[in-house]
mmCIF file of C-alpha atoms in Angstrom:
data_model
loop_
_atom_site.group_PDB
_atom_site.id
_atom_site.type_symbol
_atom_site.label_atom_id
_atom_site.label_comp_id
_atom_site.label_asym_id
_atom_site.label_seq_id
_atom_site.Cartn_x
_atom_site.Cartn_y
_atom_site.Cartn_z
ATOM 1 C CA UNK O 44 62.046 150.706 57.858
ATOM 2 C CA UNK O 45 65.808 150.686 57.656
ATOM 3 C CA UNK O 46 67.778 147.721 58.914
ATOM 4 C CA UNK O 47 70.800 149.677 60.088
ATOM 5 C CA UNK O 48 72.474 149.378 63.438
ATOM 6 C CA UNK O 49 72.147 152.460 65.600
ATOM 7 C CA UNK O 50 75.527 153.840 66.649
ATOM 8 C CA UNK O 51 75.360 153.172 70.380
ATOM 9 C CA UNK O 52 77.738 152.328 73.184
ATOM 10 C CA UNK O 53 76.347 148.770 73.133
ATOM 11 C CA UNK O 54 77.288 148.447 69.455
ATOM 12 C CA UNK O 55 80.815 149.602 70.259
ATOM 13 C CA UNK O 56 81.105 146.998 73.026
ATOM 14 C CA UNK O 57 79.812 144.195 70.799
ATOM 15 C CA UNK O 58 82.103 145.207 67.911
ATOM 16 C CA UNK O 59 85.145 145.342 70.183
ATOM 17 C CA UNK O 60 84.186 141.996 71.695
ATOM 18 C CA UNK O 61 83.988 140.390 68.258
ATOM 19 C CA UNK O 62 87.325 141.932 67.258
ATOM 20 C CA UNK O 63 88.760 140.531 70.482
ATOM 21 C CA UNK O 64 87.411 137.072 69.571
ATOM 22 C CA UNK O 65 89.145 137.278 66.187
ATOM 23 C CA UNK O 66 92.421 137.744 68.050
ATOM 24 C CA UNK O 67 91.728 134.863 70.442
ATOM 25 C CA UNK O 68 89.474 132.321 68.650
ATOM 26 C CA UNK O 69 90.387 129.608 71.154
ATOM 27 C CA UNK O 70 87.986 131.298 73.582
ATOM 28 C CA UNK O 71 85.140 129.986 71.425
ATOM 29 C CA UNK O 72 86.571 126.470 71.619
ATOM 30 C CA UNK O 73 86.710 126.697 75.403
ATOM 31 C CA UNK O 74 83.126 127.951 75.604
ATOM 32 C CA UNK O 75 82.037 125.125 73.285
ATOM 33 C CA UNK O 76 83.860 122.582 75.478
ATOM 34 C CA UNK O 77 82.089 124.017 78.535
ATOM 35 C CA UNK O 78 78.751 123.674 76.758
ATOM 36 C CA UNK O 79 79.601 120.057 75.888
ATOM 37 C CA UNK O 80 80.504 119.333 79.502
ATOM 38 C CA UNK O 81 77.244 120.854 80.772
ATOM 39 C CA UNK O 82 75.267 118.868 78.171
ATOM 40 C CA UNK O 83 76.949 115.646 79.332
ATOM 41 C CA UNK O 84 76.158 116.442 82.959
ATOM 42 C CA UNK O 85 72.505 117.038 82.077
ATOM 43 C CA UNK O 86 72.415 113.826 80.041
ATOM 44 C CA UNK O 87 73.871 111.947 83.006
ATOM 45 C CA UNK O 88 71.077 113.267 85.237
ATOM 46 C CA UNK O 89 68.432 112.242 82.705
ATOM 47 C CA UNK O 90 69.926 108.750 82.437
ATOM 48 C CA UNK O 91 70.112 108.395 86.206
ATOM 49 C CA UNK O 92 66.476 109.475 86.517
ATOM 50 C CA UNK O 93 65.463 106.969 83.855
ATOM 51 C CA UNK O 94 67.507 104.249 85.556
ATOM 52 C CA UNK O 95 65.853 105.002 88.890
ATOM 53 C CA UNK O 96 62.352 104.905 87.407
ATOM 54 C CA UNK O 97 63.111 101.576 85.738
ATOM 55 C CA UNK O 98 64.454 99.829 88.829
ATOM 56 C CA UNK O 99 63.079 96.326 89.074
ATOM 57 C CA UNK O 100 64.981 95.103 92.114
ATOM 58 C CA UNK O 101 61.733 94.747 94.028
ATOM 59 C CA UNK O 102 60.692 91.926 91.669
ATOM 60 C CA UNK O 103 62.187 88.521 92.518
ATOM 61 C CA UNK O 104 64.794 87.387 90.030
ATOM 62 C CA UNK O 105 65.122 90.740 88.254
ATOM 63 C CA UNK O 106 68.045 93.063 88.780
ATOM 64 C CA UNK O 107 69.236 96.330 87.360
ATOM 65 C CA UNK O 108 72.666 97.655 86.591
ATOM 66 C CA UNK O 109 74.383 99.322 89.538
ATOM 67 C CA UNK O 110 77.136 100.688 87.339
ATOM 68 C CA UNK O 111 77.666 104.403 87.900
ATOM 69 C CA UNK O 112 77.137 106.746 84.994
ATOM 70 C CA UNK O 113 80.125 109.003 84.292
ATOM 71 C CA UNK O 114 79.352 112.247 82.457
ATOM 72 C CA UNK O 115 82.742 112.400 80.697
ATOM 73 C CA UNK O 116 82.165 108.953 79.153
ATOM 74 C CA UNK O 117 78.852 109.894 77.557
ATOM 75 C CA UNK O 118 78.518 110.661 73.864
ATOM 76 C CA UNK O 119 76.375 113.574 72.809
ATOM 77 C CA UNK O 120 73.935 112.926 70.014
ATOM 78 C CA UNK O 121 72.360 115.527 67.748
ATOM 79 C CA UNK O 122 69.525 117.305 69.485
ATOM 80 C CA UNK O 123 68.124 120.769 69.683
ATOM 81 C CA UNK O 124 70.484 123.373 68.344
ATOM 82 C CA UNK O 125 72.181 125.181 71.181
ATOM 83 C CA UNK O 126 73.428 128.726 71.476
ATOM 84 C CA UNK O 127 76.601 129.281 69.488
ATOM 85 C CA UNK O 128 79.736 130.098 71.537
ATOM 86 C CA UNK O 129 80.032 133.476 69.796
ATOM 87 C CA UNK O 130 76.528 134.368 70.992
ATOM 88 C CA UNK O 131 77.337 133.183 74.519
ATOM 89 C CA UNK O 132 80.427 135.397 74.531
ATOM 90 C CA UNK O 133 78.406 138.357 73.276
ATOM 91 C CA UNK O 134 75.880 137.886 76.092
ATOM 92 C CA UNK O 135 78.769 137.643 78.570
ATOM 93 C CA UNK O 136 79.851 141.099 77.430
ATOM 94 C CA UNK O 137 76.263 142.377 77.527
ATOM 95 C CA UNK O 138 75.892 141.063 81.080
ATOM 96 C CA UNK O 139 79.049 142.968 81.983
ATOM 97 C CA UNK O 140 77.673 146.122 80.380
ATOM 98 C CA UNK O 141 74.141 145.893 81.835
ATOM 99 C CA UNK O 142 75.277 144.358 85.137
ATOM 100 C CA UNK O 143 72.849 141.450 84.732
ATOM 101 C CA UNK O 144 70.771 139.584 82.201
ATOM 102 C CA UNK O 145 68.034 138.582 84.618
ATOM 103 C CA UNK O 146 66.878 141.713 86.421
ATOM 104 C CA UNK O 147 63.840 143.455 84.969
ATOM 105 C CA UNK O 148 65.702 146.532 83.718
ATOM 106 C CA UNK O 149 68.324 144.449 81.875
ATOM 107 C CA UNK O 150 65.679 142.220 80.322
ATOM 108 C CA UNK O 151 63.758 145.237 79.064
ATOM 109 C CA UNK O 152 66.934 146.842 77.709
ATOM 110 C CA UNK O 153 67.879 143.663 75.824
ATOM 111 C CA UNK O 154 64.397 143.132 74.416
ATOM 112 C CA UNK O 155 64.073 146.790 73.393
ATOM 113 C CA UNK O 156 67.594 147.109 71.993
ATOM 114 C CA UNK O 157 67.461 147.763 68.271
ATOM 115 C CA UNK O 158 71.236 147.273 68.176
ATOM 116 C CA UNK O 159 71.012 143.772 69.652
ATOM 117 C CA UNK O 160 68.031 142.918 67.464
ATOM 118 C CA UNK O 161 69.840 143.891 64.233
ATOM 119 C CA UNK O 162 73.013 142.020 65.234
ATOM 120 C CA UNK O 163 71.087 138.838 66.033
ATOM 121 C CA UNK O 164 69.149 139.130 62.763
ATOM 122 C CA UNK O 165 72.455 139.496 60.919
ATOM 123 C CA UNK O 166 73.596 136.241 62.522
ATOM 124 C CA UNK O 167 70.238 134.661 61.599
ATOM 125 C CA UNK O 168 69.391 134.100 65.276
ATOM 126 C CA UNK O 169 66.173 134.848 67.115
ATOM 127 C CA UNK O 170 66.477 136.509 70.501
ATOM 128 C CA UNK O 171 66.966 133.620 72.937
ATOM 129 C CA UNK O 172 64.841 133.352 76.053
ATOM 130 C CA UNK O 173 66.249 134.813 79.250
ATOM 131 C CA UNK O 174 66.530 131.364 80.850
ATOM 132 C CA UNK O 175 68.426 130.089 77.805
ATOM 133 C CA UNK O 176 70.822 133.011 78.002
ATOM 134 C CA UNK O 177 71.368 132.497 81.722
ATOM 135 C CA UNK O 178 71.915 128.730 81.419
ATOM 136 C CA UNK O 179 74.486 129.249 78.667
ATOM 137 C CA UNK O 180 76.284 131.949 80.635
ATOM 138 C CA UNK O 181 76.331 129.733 83.710
ATOM 139 C CA UNK O 182 77.878 126.837 81.810
ATOM 140 C CA UNK O 183 81.045 128.859 81.133
ATOM 141 C CA UNK O 184 83.600 127.446 83.568
ATOM 142 C CA UNK O 185 85.831 129.421 85.887
ATOM 143 C CA UNK O 186 88.826 128.109 83.926
ATOM 144 C CA UNK O 187 87.413 129.620 80.729
ATOM 145 C CA UNK O 188 86.731 132.906 82.518
ATOM 146 C CA UNK O 189 90.314 132.946 83.824
ATOM 147 C CA UNK O 190 91.601 132.228 80.319
ATOM 148 C CA UNK O 191 89.458 135.088 79.010
ATOM 149 C CA UNK O 192 90.946 137.415 81.612
ATOM 150 C CA UNK O 193 94.471 136.275 80.647
ATOM 151 C CA UNK O 194 93.663 137.057 77.002
ATOM 152 C CA UNK O 195 92.406 140.480 78.003
ATOM 153 C CA UNK O 196 95.665 141.167 79.853
ATOM 154 C CA UNK O 197 97.644 140.009 76.785
ATOM 155 C CA UNK O 198 95.572 142.325 74.613
ATOM 156 C CA UNK O 199 96.207 145.239 76.959
ATOM 157 C CA UNK O 200 99.956 144.595 76.837
ATOM 158 C CA UNK O 201 99.921 144.127 73.055
ATOM 159 C CA UNK O 202 98.151 147.477 72.615
ATOM 160 C CA UNK O 203 100.585 149.116 75.042
ATOM 161 C CA UNK O 204 97.826 150.044 77.447
ATOM 162 C CA UNK O 205 99.742 148.821 80.472
ATOM 163 C CA UNK O 206 100.160 152.044 82.445
ATOM 164 C CA UNK O 207 97.597 152.625 85.182
ATOM 165 C CA UNK O 208 96.215 155.703 83.435
ATOM 166 C CA UNK O 209 95.803 153.907 80.116
ATOM 167 C CA UNK O 210 94.244 150.836 81.737
ATOM 168 C CA UNK O 211 91.568 152.978 83.322
ATOM 169 C CA UNK O 212 90.859 154.589 79.964
ATOM 170 C CA UNK O 213 90.854 151.179 78.259
ATOM 171 C CA UNK O 214 88.550 149.684 80.888
ATOM 172 C CA UNK O 215 85.987 152.411 80.314
ATOM 173 C CA UNK O 216 86.382 152.409 76.555
ATOM 174 C CA UNK O 217 86.527 148.640 75.959
ATOM 175 C CA UNK O 218 84.374 147.735 78.972
ATOM 176 C CA UNK O 219 86.207 144.498 79.701
ATOM 177 C CA UNK O 220 86.151 145.039 83.439
#
């Protein structure tokens, strides 16, 4: 009846994650670049499959291009709308909180979460499929993950949470680790 967000630990994690993104918006750019790279790699595979199916070298006098397709050289055209980088980051944090996004318990928790449902509705997004979530999480490169960790360390130092005791408290409270 009421469209309010229940005050849960998951809400706290998502709110802190979004606040963190406001401090380091370049993380979203890096996630977007990773998504572009994955899209180009998939496009390359589709083009190579099409090229293979269209081979005509077995017909006398007909040849096909043997030029290699390079993913970085491909241009992406408008297609299906993909998951926004902010949503990918949120699901990265949820995976850290739940421990997975693909085991049965995590799937049930995400699907049953009123908190997650209200947040996604507020962003005008339907709950993505589990495979979609997983594919988007897997496209985030190790370099982006390392950059994210560096930003977390900077945030810890900026908030003067750099003693061992405070880091342990911050890790439990913020749930970055």
